[in-house]
CSV table of C-alpha atoms in Angstrom, one decimal:
chain,number,residue,atom,x,y,z
A,1,UNK,CA,0.0,0.1,0.0
A,2,UNK,CA,1.4,3.4,-0.9
A,3,UNK,CA,2.3,6.1,1.7
A,4,UNK,CA,-0.6,8.4,2.6
A,5,UNK,CA,-0.1,12.2,2.6
A,6,UNK,CA,0.2,13.7,6.1
A,7,UNK,CA,-2.8,15.7,7.3
A,8,UNK,CA,-2.8,18.8,9.3
A,9,UNK,CA,-4.5,18.1,12.9
A,10,UNK,CA,-7.6,19.9,13.8
A,11,UNK,CA,-8.7,21.1,17.4
A,12,UNK,CA,-11.5,18.4,17.2
A,13,UNK,CA,-10.6,14.8,18.1
A,14,UNK,CA,-13.9,13.8,16.4
A,15,UNK,CA,-13.1,15.7,13.2
A,16,UNK,CA,-9.5,14.2,13.3
A,17,UNK,CA,-11.1,10.6,13.6
A,18,UNK,CA,-13.3,11.2,10.8
A,19,UNK,CA,-10.6,12.6,8.5
A,20,UNK,CA,-8.5,9.6,9.4
A,21,UNK,CA,-11.2,7.3,8.3
A,22,UNK,CA,-11.8,9.2,5.0
A,23,UNK,CA,-7.9,8.9,4.4
A,24,UNK,CA,-8.2,5.3,4.8
A,25,UNK,CA,-11.3,5.0,2.5
A,26,UNK,CA,-9.6,7.1,-0.2
A,27,UNK,CA,-6.7,4.6,0.3
A,28,UNK,CA,-8.9,1.6,-0.3
A,29,UNK,CA,-10.3,3.1,-3.6
A,30,UNK,CA,-6.9,4.2,-4.8
A,31,UNK,CA,-5.2,0.9,-4.1
A,32,UNK,CA,-8.1,-1.1,-5.4
A,33,UNK,CA,-8.5,0.8,-8.8
A,34,UNK,CA,-4.8,1.8,-9.0
A,35,UNK,CA,-5.6,5.6,-9.1
A,36,UNK,CA,-2.9,8.1,-8.9
A,37,UNK,CA,-3.3,10.1,-5.7
A,38,UNK,CA,-3.7,13.3,-7.7
A,39,UNK,CA,-6.3,11.9,-10.1
A,40,UNK,CA,-9.8,13.0,-10.3
A,41,UNK,CA,-10.9,9.4,-10.7
A,42,UNK,CA,-12.6,10.2,-14.0
A,43,UNK,CA,-11.0,7.1,-15.9
A,44,UNK,CA,-12.0,4.3,-13.6
A,45,UNK,CA,-15.6,3.9,-14.5
A,46,UNK,CA,-14.9,0.6,-16.3
A,47,UNK,CA,-13.0,-1.0,-13.5
A,48,UNK,CA,-14.7,-3.2,-11.2
A,49,UNK,CA,-14.5,-3.1,-7.5
A,50,UNK,CA,-13.8,-6.3,-5.2
A,51,UNK,CA,-16.3,-9.1,-5.7
A,52,UNK,CA,-18.4,-10.4,-2.8
A,53,UNK,CA,-16.6,-13.2,-1.1
A,54,UNK,CA,-19.9,-15.2,-0.9
A,55,UNK,CA,-18.6,-18.6,-0.1
A,56,UNK,CA,-16.3,-17.3,2.7
A,57,UNK,CA,-19.1,-15.4,4.2
A,58,UNK,CA,-21.3,-18.3,4.0
A,59,UNK,CA,-18.5,-20.5,5.8
A,60,UNK,CA,-18.1,-17.8,8.5
A,61,UNK,CA,-21.9,-17.6,9.3
A,62,UNK,CA,-22.4,-21.4,9.5
A,63,UNK,CA,-19.4,-21.5,12.0
A,64,UNK,CA,-21.2,-18.8,14.1
A,65,UNK,CA,-24.3,-21.0,14.1
A,66,UNK,CA,-22.5,-24.3,15.0
A,67,UNK,CA,-20.3,-23.1,17.7
A,68,UNK,CA,-18.7,-19.8,19.0
A,69,UNK,CA,-15.3,-19.5,20.9
A,70,UNK,CA,-14.9,-18.5,24.5
A,71,UNK,CA,-14.5,-14.9,23.8
A,72,UNK,CA,-18.2,-14.8,23.1
A,73,UNK,CA,-19.4,-15.3,26.5
A,74,UNK,CA,-20.0,-11.6,26.8
A,75,UNK,CA,-22.8,-12.1,24.4
A,76,UNK,CA,-24.6,-14.8,26.5
A,77,UNK,CA,-27.5,-12.5,26.7
A,78,UNK,CA,-27.6,-12.0,22.9
A,79,UNK,CA,-27.5,-15.6,21.6
A,80,UNK,CA,-30.9,-15.3,19.9
A,81,UNK,CA,-29.5,-12.2,18.2
A,82,UNK,CA,-26.5,-14.3,16.9
A,83,UNK,CA,-28.7,-16.8,15.5
A,84,UNK,CA,-30.7,-14.3,13.6
A,85,UNK,CA,-27.6,-12.4,12.3
A,86,UNK,CA,-26.4,-15.8,11.0
A,87,UNK,CA,-29.6,-17.2,9.4
A,88,UNK,CA,-30.4,-13.9,8.0
A,89,UNK,CA,-27.0,-13.4,6.4
A,90,UNK,CA,-26.9,-16.8,5.1
A,91,UNK,CA,-30.3,-16.2,3.4
A,92,UNK,CA,-29.2,-13.1,1.9
A,93,UNK,CA,-26.3,-15.0,0.2
A,94,UNK,CA,-28.7,-17.5,-1.0
A,95,UNK,CA,-28.0,-20.2,1.4
A,96,UNK,CA,-31.3,-21.9,2.4
A,97,UNK,CA,-30.5,-23.4,5.7
A,98,UNK,CA,-33.2,-25.9,5.9
A,99,UNK,CA,-32.5,-27.2,2.5
A,100,UNK,CA,-28.7,-27.1,2.6
A,101,UNK,CA,-28.5,-28.6,6.3
A,102,UNK,CA,-31.8,-29.6,7.7
A,103,UNK,CA,-30.3,-31.1,10.8
A,104,UNK,CA,-28.6,-27.7,11.6
A,105,UNK,CA,-31.9,-25.9,10.9
A,106,UNK,CA,-33.8,-28.2,13.4
A,107,UNK,CA,-30.9,-27.6,15.9
A,108,UNK,CA,-31.4,-24.0,15.5
A,109,UNK,CA,-35.1,-24.1,16.1
A,110,UNK,CA,-34.7,-26.5,19.2
A,111,UNK,CA,-32.2,-23.9,20.6
A,112,UNK,CA,-34.7,-20.9,20.0
A,113,UNK,CA,-37.4,-23.0,21.8
A,114,UNK,CA,-35.2,-23.5,24.8
A,115,UNK,CA,-35.1,-19.7,24.9
A,116,UNK,CA,-38.7,-19.3,25.7
A,117,UNK,CA,-39.2,-18.5,29.4
A,118,UNK,CA,-39.7,-21.3,31.9
A,119,UNK,CA,-41.9,-21.1,34.9
A,120,UNK,CA,-41.3,-17.8,37.0
A,121,UNK,CA,-39.5,-15.9,34.3
A,122,UNK,CA,-42.4,-14.4,32.5
A,123,UNK,CA,-45.0,-15.3,29.9
A,124,UNK,CA,-44.5,-15.6,26.1
A,125,UNK,CA,-41.5,-14.1,24.1
A,126,UNK,CA,-37.9,-15.3,23.9
A,127,UNK,CA,-34.9,-14.4,26.0
A,128,UNK,CA,-31.5,-13.9,24.9
A,129,UNK,CA,-30.5,-17.4,26.0
A,130,UNK,CA,-31.9,-20.5,28.0
A,131,UNK,CA,-32.9,-19.4,31.4
A,132,UNK,CA,-33.3,-15.6,30.7
A,133,UNK,CA,-36.4,-13.5,30.9
A,134,UNK,CA,-38.2,-12.6,27.7
A,135,UNK,CA,-37.1,-9.3,26.0
A,136,UNK,CA,-38.8,-7.6,23.1
A,137,UNK,CA,-35.8,-7.1,21.1
A,138,UNK,CA,-34.6,-11.0,21.4
A,139,UNK,CA,-38.3,-12.0,20.7
A,140,UNK,CA,-38.0,-10.0,17.3
A,141,UNK,CA,-34.8,-11.7,16.6
A,142,UNK,CA,-35.9,-15.2,17.3
A,143,UNK,CA,-39.1,-14.7,15.3
A,144,UNK,CA,-37.2,-13.4,12.4
A,145,UNK,CA,-34.9,-16.4,12.7
A,146,UNK,CA,-37.8,-18.7,12.6
A,147,UNK,CA,-39.5,-16.9,9.7
A,148,UNK,CA,-36.2,-17.3,7.7
A,149,UNK,CA,-35.9,-21.1,8.5
A,150,UNK,CA,-39.7,-21.0,7.3
A,151,UNK,CA,-40.7,-24.6,8.0
A,152,UNK,CA,-43.7,-26.0,9.9
A,153,UNK,CA,-41.4,-26.9,12.9
A,154,UNK,CA,-40.2,-23.4,12.8
A,155,UNK,CA,-43.9,-22.1,13.0
A,156,UNK,CA,-44.7,-24.4,15.6
A,157,UNK,CA,-41.7,-22.9,17.9
A,158,UNK,CA,-43.9,-19.8,18.2
A,159,UNK,CA,-46.9,-19.9,20.8
A,160,UNK,CA,-48.8,-17.0,19.3
A,161,UNK,CA,-51.3,-16.7,22.2
A,162,UNK,CA,-48.3,-16.4,24.9
A,163,UNK,CA,-46.5,-13.9,22.6
A,164,UNK,CA,-49.7,-11.7,22.3
A,165,UNK,CA,-50.0,-11.8,26.1
A,166,UNK,CA,-46.3,-10.8,26.5
A,167,UNK,CA,-46.4,-7.9,24.0
A,168,UNK,CA,-49.8,-6.5,25.7
A,169,UNK,CA,-48.1,-6.9,29.1
A,170,UNK,CA,-45.1,-4.7,27.9
A,171,UNK,CA,-47.5,-1.9,26.3
A,172,UNK,CA,-47.3,1.2,28.3
A,173,UNK,CA,-50.0,3.6,28.6
A,174,UNK,CA,-48.2,6.4,27.0
A,175,UNK,CA,-48.1,4.3,23.7
A,176,UNK,CA,-44.7,2.9,23.9
A,177,UNK,CA,-43.4,-0.5,25.2
A,178,UNK,CA,-41.0,-1.6,27.9
A,179,UNK,CA,-38.5,-3.7,26.3
A,180,UNK,CA,-38.8,-6.3,29.3
A,181,UNK,CA,-40.7,-6.4,32.6
A,182,UNK,CA,-39.7,-3.3,34.7
A,183,UNK,CA,-37.3,-2.3,31.6
A,184,UNK,CA,-36.9,1.1,29.7
A,185,UNK,CA,-39.4,2.4,27.2
A,186,UNK,CA,-38.1,3.2,24.0
A,187,UNK,CA,-38.5,3.3,20.2
A,188,UNK,CA,-36.7,0.1,19.8
A,189,UNK,CA,-39.4,-1.6,21.9
A,190,UNK,CA,-42.0,-0.1,19.8
A,191,UNK,CA,-40.6,-1.6,16.7
A,192,UNK,CA,-39.6,-4.9,18.2
A,193,UNK,CA,-43.3,-5.4,19.4
A,194,UNK,CA,-45.0,-4.3,16.4
A,195,UNK,CA,-42.7,-6.2,14.0
A,196,UNK,CA,-43.1,-9.5,15.9
A,197,UNK,CA,-46.9,-9.0,16.1
A,198,UNK,CA,-47.0,-8.5,12.4
A,199,UNK,CA,-45.1,-11.7,11.7
A,200,UNK,CA,-47.3,-13.6,14.1
A,201,UNK,CA,-50.4,-12.2,12.4
A,202,UNK,CA,-51.6,-10.8,15.9
A,203,UNK,CA,-51.1,-7.0,15.3
A,204,UNK,CA,-54.2,-5.4,16.5
A,205,UNK,CA,-55.5,-1.9,17.5
A,206,UNK,CA,-54.4,-2.2,21.1
A,207,UNK,CA,-50.8,-2.9,20.3
A,208,UNK,CA,-50.6,0.0,17.7
A,209,UNK,CA,-52.6,2.5,19.8
A,210,UNK,CA,-50.3,5.6,20.6
A,211,UNK,CA,-47.3,4.2,19.1
A,212,UNK,CA,-46.8,6.8,16.2
A,213,UNK,CA,-47.6,9.6,18.7
A,214,UNK,CA,-44.6,8.3,21.2
A,215,UNK,CA,-42.3,8.0,18.1
A,216,UNK,CA,-43.3,11.7,17.1
A,217,UNK,CA,-42.4,12.9,20.5
A,218,UNK,CA,-38.8,11.1,19.8
A,219,UNK,CA,-38.1,12.9,16.6
A,220,UNK,CA,-35.4,15.5,17.2
A,221,UNK,CA,-34.8,19.1,16.0
A,222,UNK,CA,-32.4,17.6,13.5
A,223,UNK,CA,-35.0,15.5,11.9
A,224,UNK,CA,-33.8,11.9,12.9
A,225,UNK,CA,-35.3,10.0,15.7
A,226,UNK,CA,-33.9,9.5,19.3
A,227,UNK,CA,-34.5,6.4,21.6
A,228,UNK,CA,-36.7,8.4,23.6
A,229,UNK,CA,-38.2,12.0,23.9
A,230,UNK,CA,-35.6,14.8,23.9
A,231,UNK,CA,-32.7,12.1,23.0
A,232,UNK,CA,-30.2,12.7,20.2
A,233,UNK,CA,-31.2,11.4,16.8
A,234,UNK,CA,-29.6,8.0,16.1
A,235,UNK,CA,-29.6,5.8,13.1
A,236,UNK,CA,-30.8,2.6,14.9
A,237,UNK,CA,-33.5,4.4,16.4
A,238,UNK,CA,-34.4,6.3,13.4
A,239,UNK,CA,-35.0,3.1,11.6
A,240,UNK,CA,-37.0,1.8,14.5
A,241,UNK,CA,-39.2,4.7,14.8
A,242,UNK,CA,-39.9,5.0,11.1
A,243,UNK,CA,-40.6,1.4,10.6
A,244,UNK,CA,-42.8,1.2,13.7
A,245,UNK,CA,-44.9,4.0,12.4
A,246,UNK,CA,-45.1,2.2,9.0
A,247,UNK,CA,-46.4,-1.1,10.8
A,248,UNK,CA,-48.8,1.3,12.7
A,249,UNK,CA,-50.0,2.7,9.4
A,250,UNK,CA,-49.2,6.3,10.3
A,251,UNK,CA,-45.9,7.3,8.9
A,252,UNK,CA,-47.1,10.7,8.1
A,253,UNK,CA,-47.4,11.5,11.8
A,254,UNK,CA,-43.5,12.3,11.4
A,255,UNK,CA,-41.9,15.3,9.8
A,256,UNK,CA,-40.9,13.3,6.8
A,257,UNK,CA,-39.1,15.9,4.9
A,258,UNK,CA,-36.8,16.7,7.8
A,259,UNK,CA,-36.1,13.1,8.5
A,260,UNK,CA,-35.2,12.5,4.8
A,261,UNK,CA,-32.8,15.4,4.9
A,262,UNK,CA,-31.0,14.3,8.1
A,263,UNK,CA,-30.9,10.7,6.7
A,264,UNK,CA,-29.3,11.9,3.5
A,265,UNK,CA,-26.6,14.0,5.3
A,266,UNK,CA,-25.5,10.9,7.3
A,267,UNK,CA,-23.8,9.5,4.0
A,268,UNK,CA,-20.2,10.3,3.6
A,269,UNK,CA,-19.1,11.4,0.1
A,270,UNK,CA,-15.7,10.3,0.7
A,271,UNK,CA,-16.3,6.8,2.4
A,272,UNK,CA,-19.8,6.1,0.7
A,273,UNK,CA,-21.3,4.6,3.9
A,274,UNK,CA,-23.5,6.1,6.5
A,275,UNK,CA,-22.7,7.2,10.1
A,276,UNK,CA,-25.3,6.9,12.9
A,277,UNK,CA,-25.2,10.3,14.3
A,278,UNK,CA,-23.9,14.0,13.3
A,279,UNK,CA,-20.2,14.2,13.5
A,280,UNK,CA,-19.7,10.6,13.8
A,281,UNK,CA,-17.6,7.9,12.0
A,282,UNK,CA,-19.1,6.0,9.1
A,283,UNK,CA,-19.9,2.4,10.2
A,284,UNK,CA,-20.9,-0.6,8.0
A,285,UNK,CA,-23.9,-1.4,10.2
A,286,UNK,CA,-25.6,1.8,9.2
A,287,UNK,CA,-25.7,0.7,5.5
A,288,UNK,CA,-28.9,-1.0,6.7
A,289,UNK,CA,-30.1,1.2,9.6
A,290,UNK,CA,-29.8,4.4,7.5
A,291,UNK,CA,-30.1,2.9,4.2
A,292,UNK,CA,-33.1,0.9,5.0
A,293,UNK,CA,-35.2,3.9,5.7
A,294,UNK,CA,-35.0,5.2,2.2
A,295,UNK,CA,-37.4,2.4,0.7
A,296,UNK,CA,-39.9,3.4,3.4
A,297,UNK,CA,-39.5,6.9,2.7
A,298,UNK,CA,-40.0,6.3,-1.1
A,299,UNK,CA,-43.4,4.8,-0.2
A,300,UNK,CA,-44.3,8.1,1.5
A,301,UNK,CA,-44.0,10.1,-1.8
A,302,UNK,CA,-47.7,10.6,-2.1
A,303,UNK,CA,-48.0,11.7,1.4
A,304,UNK,CA,-45.1,14.1,0.9
A,305,UNK,CA,-46.8,15.6,-2.1
A,306,UNK,CA,-50.1,16.0,-0.3
A,307,UNK,CA,-48.4,17.6,2.7
A,308,UNK,CA,-46.5,20.0,0.3
A,309,UNK,CA,-49.7,21.1,-1.6
A,310,UNK,CA,-51.6,21.7,1.7
A,311,UNK,CA,-48.6,23.7,3.0
A,312,UNK,CA,-48.4,25.8,-0.3
A,313,UNK,CA,-52.0,26.8,-0.1
A,314,UNK,CA,-52.0,28.0,3.6
A,315,UNK,CA,-48.5,29.9,3.0
A,316,UNK,CA,-48.7,33.6,2.3
A,317,UNK,CA,-46.0,34.7,0.0
A,318,UNK,CA,-44.3,38.3,0.3
A,319,UNK,CA,-44.2,40.4,-2.9
A,320,UNK,CA,-41.3,42.4,-1.9
A,321,UNK,CA,-38.0,41.7,-3.6
A,322,UNK,CA,-35.1,40.2,-1.9
A,323,UNK,CA,-31.5,41.0,-3.0
A,324,UNK,CA,-29.1,38.1,-3.1
A,325,UNK,CA,-25.5,38.8,-3.3
A,326,UNK,CA,-24.4,36.2,-6.1
A,327,UNK,CA,-20.7,36.9,-5.3
A,328,UNK,CA,-21.1,34.7,-2.1
A,329,UNK,CA,-22.1,31.6,-3.9
A,330,UNK,CA,-19.5,29.3,-5.1
A,331,UNK,CA,-19.5,29.1,-9.0
A,332,UNK,CA,-16.7,26.5,-9.2
A,333,UNK,CA,-17.0,22.8,-8.5
A,334,UNK,CA,-15.3,21.9,-5.1
A,335,UNK,CA,-12.6,19.2,-5.8
A,336,UNK,CA,-13.0,16.2,-3.7
A,337,UNK,CA,-10.5,13.9,-5.3
A,338,UNK,CA,-10.6,10.0,-5.3
A,339,UNK,CA,-13.6,9.0,-3.1
A,340,UNK,CA,-16.7,6.9,-3.2
A,341,UNK,CA,-18.7,9.8,-5.0
A,342,UNK,CA,-16.1,10.0,-7.9
A,343,UNK,CA,-15.5,6.3,-8.2
A,344,UNK,CA,-19.0,5.0,-7.9
A,345,UNK,CA,-20.9,7.9,-9.7
A,346,UNK,CA,-24.8,7.3,-9.6
A,347,UNK,CA,-26.4,6.2,-12.9
A,348,UNK,CA,-29.2,8.6,-14.2
A,349,UNK,CA,-32.5,7.2,-13.8
A,350,UNK,CA,-36.0,8.2,-13.0
A,351,UNK,CA,-37.1,7.3,-9.6
A,352,UNK,CA,-33.7,7.1,-8.2
A,353,UNK,CA,-33.7,7.0,-4.1
A,354,UNK,CA,-32.3,9.9,-2.1
A,355,UNK,CA,-29.0,8.2,-1.2
A,356,UNK,CA,-26.0,7.2,-3.6
A,357,UNK,CA,-26.8,3.5,-3.8
A,358,UNK,CA,-23.5,2.8,-5.9
A,359,UNK,CA,-21.2,4.5,-3.4
A,360,UNK,CA,-22.8,2.5,-0.5
A,361,UNK,CA,-22.2,-0.7,-2.5
A,362,UNK,CA,-18.5,0.2,-3.0
A,363,UNK,CA,-18.0,1.1,0.7
A,364,UNK,CA,-19.4,-2.2,1.7
A,365,UNK,CA,-17.6,-4.3,-1.0
A,366,UNK,CA,-14.1,-2.5,-0.9
A,367,UNK,CA,-14.0,-1.3,2.8
A,368,UNK,CA,-16.1,-3.7,4.9
A,369,UNK,CA,-15.1,-7.1,3.6
A,370,UNK,CA,-12.4,-8.9,5.6
A,371,UNK,CA,-8.9,-8.7,4.1
A,372,UNK,CA,-7.6,-11.0,1.9
A,373,UNK,CA,-10.9,-12.7,1.0
A,374,UNK,CA,-11.6,-14.0,4.5
A,375,UNK,CA,-15.2,-14.3,5.4
A,376,UNK,CA,-17.3,-11.9,7.6
A,377,UNK,CA,-17.9,-8.3,7.3
A,378,UNK,CA,-16.7,-5.5,9.6
A,379,UNK,CA,-17.6,-2.0,10.9
A,380,UNK,CA,-14.6,-0.4,8.8
A,381,UNK,CA,-11.2,-1.0,7.7
A,382,UNK,CA,-8.8,-1.9,10.4
A,383,UNK,CA,-11.3,-3.6,12.9
A,384,UNK,CA,-12.1,-7.1,13.0
A,385,UNK,CA,-15.3,-8.9,11.4
A,386,UNK,CA,-18.3,-10.0,13.5
A,387,UNK,CA,-21.8,-11.5,12.9
A,388,UNK,CA,-23.5,-8.3,13.7
A,389,UNK,CA,-21.8,-6.3,11.1
A,390,UNK,CA,-22.0,-9.2,8.5
A,391,UNK,CA,-25.6,-9.1,8.9
A,392,UNK,CA,-26.3,-5.5,8.6
A,393,UNK,CA,-23.8,-4.9,5.9
A,394,UNK,CA,-25.4,-7.6,3.8
A,395,UNK,CA,-28.8,-6.0,4.6
A,396,UNK,CA,-27.5,-2.7,3.4
A,397,UNK,CA,-25.9,-4.1,0.1
A,398,UNK,CA,-29.5,-5.5,-0.5
A,399,UNK,CA,-31.1,-2.2,0.0
A,400,UNK,CA,-28.5,-0.5,-2.3
A,401,UNK,CA,-29.1,-3.2,-5.1
A,402,UNK,CA,-32.7,-3.6,-5.0
A,403,UNK,CA,-34.1,-0.3,-3.9
A,404,UNK,CA,-31.5,2.3,-5.2
A,405,UNK,CA,-33.4,2.8,-8.5
A,406,UNK,CA,-37.0,2.2,-9.1
A,407,UNK,CA,-37.8,-1.3,-10.3
A,408,UNK,CA,-34.3,-2.0,-11.3
A,409,UNK,CA,-31.5,-4.2,-9.6
A,410,UNK,CA,-28.4,-2.0,-9.8
A,411,UNK,CA,-25.2,-3.9,-9.0
A,412,UNK,CA,-21.8,-2.5,-8.6
A,413,UNK,CA,-19.3,-5.1,-9.7
A,414,UNK,CA,-20.0,-8.5,-11.4
A,415,UNK,CA,-23.6,-9.9,-11.4
A,416,UNK,CA,-22.5,-12.5,-8.8
A,417,UNK,CA,-22.5,-9.7,-6.3
A,418,UNK,CA,-26.3,-9.8,-6.1
A,419,UNK,CA,-27.7,-10.7,-2.8
A,420,UNK,CA,-31.2,-11.5,-2.1
A,421,UNK,CA,-34.0,-8.9,-1.9
A,422,UNK,CA,-35.2,-8.0,1.7
A,423,UNK,CA,-38.4,-6.6,3.0
A,424,UNK,CA,-36.9,-3.1,4.4
A,425,UNK,CA,-39.5,-2.8,7.0
A,426,UNK,CA,-38.9,-6.0,8.8
A,427,UNK,CA,-35.2,-7.0,7.5
A,428,UNK,CA,-36.3,-10.5,6.5
A,429,UNK,CA,-35.6,-11.7,3.1
A,430,UNK,CA,-38.7,-10.9,0.9
A,431,UNK,CA,-39.4,-14.3,-0.6
A,432,UNK,CA,-38.9,-15.7,3.0
A,433,UNK,CA,-41.4,-13.1,4.4
A,434,UNK,CA,-44.0,-13.9,1.6
A,435,UNK,CA,-43.8,-17.5,2.2
A,436,UNK,CA,-44.2,-17.2,5.8
A,437,UNK,CA,-47.2,-15.1,5.9
A,438,UNK,CA,-48.7,-17.5,3.3
A,439,UNK,CA,-47.9,-20.4,5.7
A,440,UNK,CA,-49.5,-18.6,8.6
A,441,UNK,CA,-52.6,-17.6,6.7
A,442,UNK,CA,-53.0,-21.1,5.4
A,443,UNK,CA,-52.8,-22.5,9.1
A,444,UNK,CA,-55.4,-19.9,10.2
A,445,UNK,CA,-57.8,-20.9,7.5
A,446,UNK,CA,-57.3,-24.6,8.4
A,447,UNK,CA,-58.3,-23.8,12.0
A,448,UNK,CA,-61.3,-21.9,11.0
A,449,UNK,CA,-62.4,-24.5,8.7
């Protein structure tokens, strides 16, 4: 790797860290495309980035399902999450677990069944591991893993009546949800509860009541959504809040233009990926947490148009002239050098999303995959891989490929880089979700008849 230019240090540690990561990202793109440092990257359009190391990622995720090393004991309360990250990641890569390894799929279902609460630990839901109290987040994770496996024995692991009782018990009178008995009330709980209820076909007015009003109170002055009222806008909570409002069929309760502006400003033009908060580092997991919001916002287009029309009708415009000093406006384009914005320029198309989908794919492929073709994806260059980032980097790649342009699969690199399309509200592979809901509906019809 060639030597990087020395940067001048600023007065802010945060700004220095951002600049450091940008320099690393530029280096990744320069090395990958063999671009001279002083180049404007205009001559690299025909060069392909790294391919998706599909087989290596599959091997990494399968190992995570079968056994974890001793160092993972700190994640004992997140074992259901690890199952979801691995099963969902495999499905995105086209590996159908119950077809390829039915014995392992059954073992996964049996493990998840052991995470249901025993006597004295609560009613319904799933804990993070065997013998743990039920929690809304791990209940969502376990449910999504079972949906992804998608078999009859996976469905039978869900006690719908017990889950309904658990969700109702976590419902708070202010419209939100406690994440567990005696736990905090936040946007994450709202999303996990409604998503679980939807996948179990038990979503009702009582669960939905007040959710969108609670999320509205969590939207900050920046436009993003915090975990609770008056909290800082954050990528993960923003996704959960917007998706919860979608599941409640009331997304227009939010200030959607402000939300979209905040989301668009989270994407780094140099790195190509998203950060989670203002003035924070780009992180691979936000490829989904931020990127996954745009397909939902795209579905809000009609609502936005109606709101703009209503606002324009009620606005009184001044007839006085306003003088603008045009000398203060930059007329020359700002040189930004080799970066995701120049190496992966967007393709002109009608119906493009409000984010740079090609740049996001470039960040994931060139900066978030493990070095030397190893399996697993990571937060950013220079850090280790893990199952969490593997799951959400692949989910973000799916969003960028399938939702970056209207009704078009847009792939950076070879066609073999294509991953499965997700349902962006639930973060479950779309065809898995549709098959699951059909299975639930068929079982309900059989009971009624």
